[in-house]
Amino acid sequence: MGSIEKDTSTAAVDMPLPAHYAALKTNGKRMISTLDEACTWGQTPDGGMNRLALNDDDKSVREWFVAETEKCGCKVTVDAMGNIFAVRPGQNNDLPPIGIGSHLDTQPTGGRYDGILGVITGLEVLRTLHDNNVTTYASLAVIDWTNEEGARFAPAMLASGTWAGAFTTEYAHARTDSAGKTLSGELMRIGFLGDTPCSYEANPLTAHLELHIEQGPVLDAADQSLAVVQGIQAIRWYHVDLVGREGHTGTTPMHTRADALLGAAHMIVAANTLANAMAAAQPLSKAMATVAVVQPTEPDQFPQSINTIAGRVRLALDLRTATDADGEALDAKCRARFAEIAAAHGLAFKMDCFWVSPAQHFDADVVACVRASTGSGAMELVSGAGHDSGYTNMRVPTGMIFTRCREGISHNPAEYTRPEDVALSAEAMLGAYLRYDDLVRQKMECNV
Amino acid sequence: MGSIEKDTSTAAVDMPLPAHYAALKTNGKRMISTLDEACTWGQTPDGGMNRLALNDDDKSVREWFVAETEKCGCKVTVDAMGNIFAVRPGQNNDLPPIGIGSHLDTQPTGGRYDGILGVITGLEVLRTLHDNNVTTYASLAVIDWTNEEGARFAPAMLASGTWAGAFTTEYAHARTDSAGKTLSGELMRIGFLGDTPCSYEANPLTAHLELHIEQGPVLDAADQSLAVVQGIQAIRWYHVDLVGREGHTGTTPMHTRADALLGAAHMIVAANTLANAMAAAQPLSKAMATVAVVQPTEPDQFPQSINTIAGRVRLALDLRTATDADGEALDAKCRARFAEIAAAHGLAFKMDCFWVSPAQHFDADVVACVRASTGSGAMELVSGAGHDSGYTNMRVPTGMIFTRCREGISHNPAEYTRPEDVALSAEAMLGAYLRYDDLVRQKMECNV
């Protein structure tokens, strides 16, 4: 029933690391001190992080990231969305780089691992290659994607989405934070409004790899460190608006009411029941439904009052499924049941799907390289959360590694990944990166 | 199942009006123009009223009320809560006056009848006595109770409650509005902070009569104009606090969640189901349950977010029953079922009853006078809403008349009572008042 489940149908493919790379080792101790360094800016007293995109702390960590990659001989490109590409040349620099990317921004009550662990994993791969004077076939780009969280500028994954062409740069630049500041103005203010167009065409990649904490409890429950990510679930977001009739709670007979909140409560229960039933009947659907927001529409105009029957309610509904078809099926089930509930309670009813993120299936070759690098028997998961890799996957071969986090807790100061898993993360990413680089070399040489 | 139901067990008692009053007639036309006049201050463009207690419009209508009653020879007393008692002397002025009272303040999106109709009904009775040079046995006090709605200063019925001793004057004076202004400061500002203590002991009444719109649909559905009110339901208000666990909606398996909003939805449905079942099994319980408020506790700290499972939810629950025992029984049923739901969803759960208004049974003599004055076959109702008469009933014989309002709509600009029902209201109140006054005379003469 979870968003993330072991799929035992795939087995690890034998894909040995090229022999000349056998001696390469990432440095787990350095990873830990680098993680501490990367969390210097935006620390909170409870051990968490508050580093909203493009604030002064984000500026500081970006400057640190640029300096560290330049120490390893990288040429740094900043694009029009502030995405940072630190590129280390390879043997064939006519090819676009292979990216290892994630994000350095956090939620306002975030932790030290979400996004940050992925970026410093890329940095550790870079340092390991640099320390050992290894020249890979393709160039390497370690990437910090801007504003992944969407906590300051909605929507989330705005900058990787712009790179992939899902949003125009004009649209993205005009996004504002709660204080009315624009994203482009803040990019300019902190000195990260680059000249390079934010585009997979103008500034391409050969592939994209990302390591991220799981943000779910499956690895921790199974006592495993790493997982192969097969793709990202389909996500559908809705507003459900109900209009009933205000009335006095003491004088309006129960059977004559049109109680919008009572109808909403039935819908919250129904969405949960329908998703559970679908997941039970079709386990591969991995169907989930959540209502986490319930409020009066136009709260100023329709304040809630203990003795006035709720006349207007808006729910926000989040549906997740393994495939787009499953998402449409769950949509239809909810829609039909909600219509029955609305009719039974005398409510006008509107269900508006305002965002669909299609299911993403990661590239078979990249997934094979990840599988060969995460150890035999590593779990195969589908991500329930969106990631920048969801957007890069629309344009270039993409894959992800998940690292265990304690109890699946994320977006929370209590977010935690053990030092040994931090070390394993870098080791697995190095393997996956080198394997894919070798695959690219093989393909190019065959073409020649 | 409604809060308000016909009780066919009582029959009208033969209680003729004393013969010397037979020619007295209230003036329906004057009632309509007085209603218009009383709604001069605080009118809204949609035909409704917005006259929050002690604002400048309330000041104006109070000054108008004082002037109109003084024209009829009243001596006006203002107490420490701004309650206005316009007293017309009787034959026996050693007795405290018989009050006819209601309120002139409104909800912010209120109508023209709620409270206002009751005060101008008292004014019409006063004018009719004055025009006809009738001297009643006891004196008459036409009363405007301050801040009945509680829309500006919580709780509702604060000033009649203070008069009855349910609140201290110090407590009531210190209530603040949303701008932080105190009730006593606003009384002083508009010139209605009186010297007379607000107390049933220092400023007593012999009885209290009130006419009010029904604020429910029963009279309109039955096509009747007036009803005898037997009393006021028991009311119990609760906060139900649920604490679960925040989590990512995409990565937290459904079966591992502690979803506070899902638990809350089950409770909203359960409260409705339990009240309906109780009302079906024991129709006399007139049980009703409503949840009209659902919100995150500490909204700043726990904002709702579409992709974060709700960790903290507060519900406000409103229970109404005919008797206190029924209220306690419904409380126990809800508490037991909520505990089961909380346990099933892994939620910490607290159900805090923060206000109980015991069931009020009006005085048999006053009710008999009302019954004799509302026409044969008038419905007998129990009020589902609280009224100032609920507090006066704690201290002196009290009774109420209900007047039909269209579709039961109240606390709404669309609130409407037909002119012919407005006219009937004054006529019935005159009859009830004169009958009770005569009853007081008879009792006093027997005592002598």
CSV table of N, CA and C in Angstrom, one decimal, chain A residues 109-114 212-221 403-417, chain B residues 245-248 251-253 256:
chain,number,residue,atom,x,y,z
A,109,THR,N,11.4,24.5,8.0
A,109,THR,CA,11.7,23.6,9.1
A,109,THR,C,12.3,22.3,8.6
A,110,GLY,N,13.4,22.5,7.8
A,110,GLY,CA,14.0,21.3,7.1
A,110,GLY,C,15.1,20.7,7.9
A,111,GLY,N,15.7,19.7,7.3
A,111,GLY,CA,16.8,19.0,7.9
A,111,GLY,C,18.1,19.1,7.1
A,112,ARG,N,19.1,18.4,7.5
A,112,ARG,CA,20.5,18.6,7.0
A,112,ARG,C,20.8,17.7,5.8
A,113,TYR,N,19.8,16.9,5.4
A,113,TYR,CA,20.1,15.8,4.4
A,113,TYR,C,19.4,16.0,3.0
A,114,ASP,N,18.1,16.4,3.2
A,114,ASP,CA,17.3,16.6,2.0
A,114,ASP,C,17.9,17.5,1.0
A,212,HIS,N,19.5,11.0,-3.2
A,212,HIS,CA,18.6,11.7,-2.3
A,212,HIS,C,18.2,10.8,-1.1
A,213,ILE,N,17.9,11.4,0.0
A,213,ILE,CA,17.3,10.6,1.1
A,213,ILE,C,16.0,10.1,0.7
A,214,GLU,N,15.6,9.0,1.2
A,214,GLU,CA,14.3,8.4,0.7
A,214,GLU,C,13.1,9.2,1.1
A,215,GLN,N,13.2,9.9,2.3
A,215,GLN,CA,12.0,10.7,2.8
A,215,GLN,C,10.8,9.8,3.1
A,216,GLY,N,11.1,8.5,3.2
A,216,GLY,CA,10.0,7.5,3.5
A,216,GLY,C,10.6,6.5,4.4
A,217,PRO,N,9.8,5.6,5.0
A,217,PRO,CA,10.3,4.7,6.1
A,217,PRO,C,10.7,3.3,5.6
A,218,VAL,N,10.7,3.1,4.2
A,218,VAL,CA,10.8,1.7,3.8
A,218,VAL,C,12.2,1.1,4.0
A,219,LEU,N,13.2,1.9,3.6
A,219,LEU,CA,14.6,1.4,3.8
A,219,LEU,C,14.9,1.2,5.3
A,220,ASP,N,14.5,2.2,6.1
A,220,ASP,CA,14.8,2.0,7.6
A,220,ASP,C,14.1,0.8,8.2
A,221,ALA,N,12.8,0.6,7.7
A,221,ALA,CA,12.1,-0.6,8.2
A,221,ALA,C,12.8,-1.9,7.8
A,403,THR,N,18.9,7.0,-0.2
A,403,THR,CA,19.7,6.7,1.0
A,403,THR,C,18.7,6.7,2.2
A,404,ARG,N,18.8,5.7,3.1
A,404,ARG,CA,17.9,5.6,4.2
A,404,ARG,C,18.0,6.8,5.1
A,405,CYS,N,16.8,7.2,5.6
A,405,CYS,CA,16.8,8.3,6.6
A,405,CYS,C,15.9,7.7,7.8
A,406,ARG,N,16.3,8.1,9.0
A,406,ARG,CA,15.7,7.5,10.2
A,406,ARG,C,14.2,7.7,10.2
A,407,GLU,N,13.5,6.6,10.3
A,407,GLU,CA,12.0,6.5,10.4
A,407,GLU,C,11.3,7.2,9.2
A,408,GLY,N,12.1,7.5,8.2
A,408,GLY,CA,11.5,8.2,7.1
A,408,GLY,C,11.2,9.7,7.3
A,409,ILE,N,11.6,10.2,8.4
A,409,ILE,CA,11.3,11.6,8.8
A,409,ILE,C,12.1,12.5,7.9
A,410,SER,N,11.4,13.5,7.3
A,410,SER,CA,12.0,14.5,6.4
A,410,SER,C,11.2,15.8,6.5
A,411,HIS,N,11.7,16.8,6.0
A,411,HIS,CA,11.0,18.2,6.1
A,411,HIS,C,10.8,18.4,7.6
A,412,ASN,N,11.8,18.2,8.4
A,412,ASN,CA,11.8,18.2,9.8
A,412,ASN,C,13.2,18.2,10.4
A,413,PRO,N,13.4,19.0,11.4
A,413,PRO,CA,14.7,19.1,12.0
A,413,PRO,C,15.3,17.8,12.4
A,414,ALA,N,14.4,16.8,12.7
A,414,ALA,CA,14.8,15.5,13.2
A,414,ALA,C,15.3,14.6,12.0
A,415,GLU,N,15.3,15.1,10.8
A,415,GLU,CA,15.8,14.3,9.7
A,415,GLU,C,17.2,13.8,10.0
A,416,TYR,N,17.5,12.5,9.7
A,416,TYR,CA,18.8,12.0,10.1
A,416,TYR,C,19.2,10.8,9.2
A,417,THR,N,20.5,10.9,8.8
A,417,THR,CA,21.1,9.7,8.0
A,417,THR,C,22.4,9.4,8.7
B,245,ARG,N,1.0,12.7,13.2
B,245,ARG,CA,2.4,12.8,12.8
B,245,ARG,C,2.5,13.4,11.4
B,246,GLU,N,3.2,14.5,11.2
B,246,GLU,CA,3.4,15.0,9.8
B,246,GLU,C,4.2,14.0,9.0
B,247,GLY,N,4.0,14.0,7.8
B,247,GLY,CA,4.7,13.1,6.9
B,247,GLY,C,4.5,13.5,5.4
B,248,HIS,N,5.3,13.1,4.6
B,248,HIS,CA,5.2,13.4,3.1
B,248,HIS,C,4.1,12.6,2.6
B,251,THR,N,5.4,9.7,0.2
B,251,THR,CA,6.4,8.7,0.6
B,251,THR,C,6.0,8.0,1.9
B,252,THR,N,4.9,8.4,2.5
B,252,THR,CA,4.5,7.7,3.8
B,252,THR,C,3.5,6.7,3.5
B,253,PRO,N,3.8,5.4,3.6
B,253,PRO,CA,2.8,4.4,3.3
B,253,PRO,C,1.5,4.6,4.1
B,256,THR,N,1.1,3.3,7.6
B,256,THR,CA,2.0,3.7,8.7
B,256,THR,C,1.7,5.1,9.2
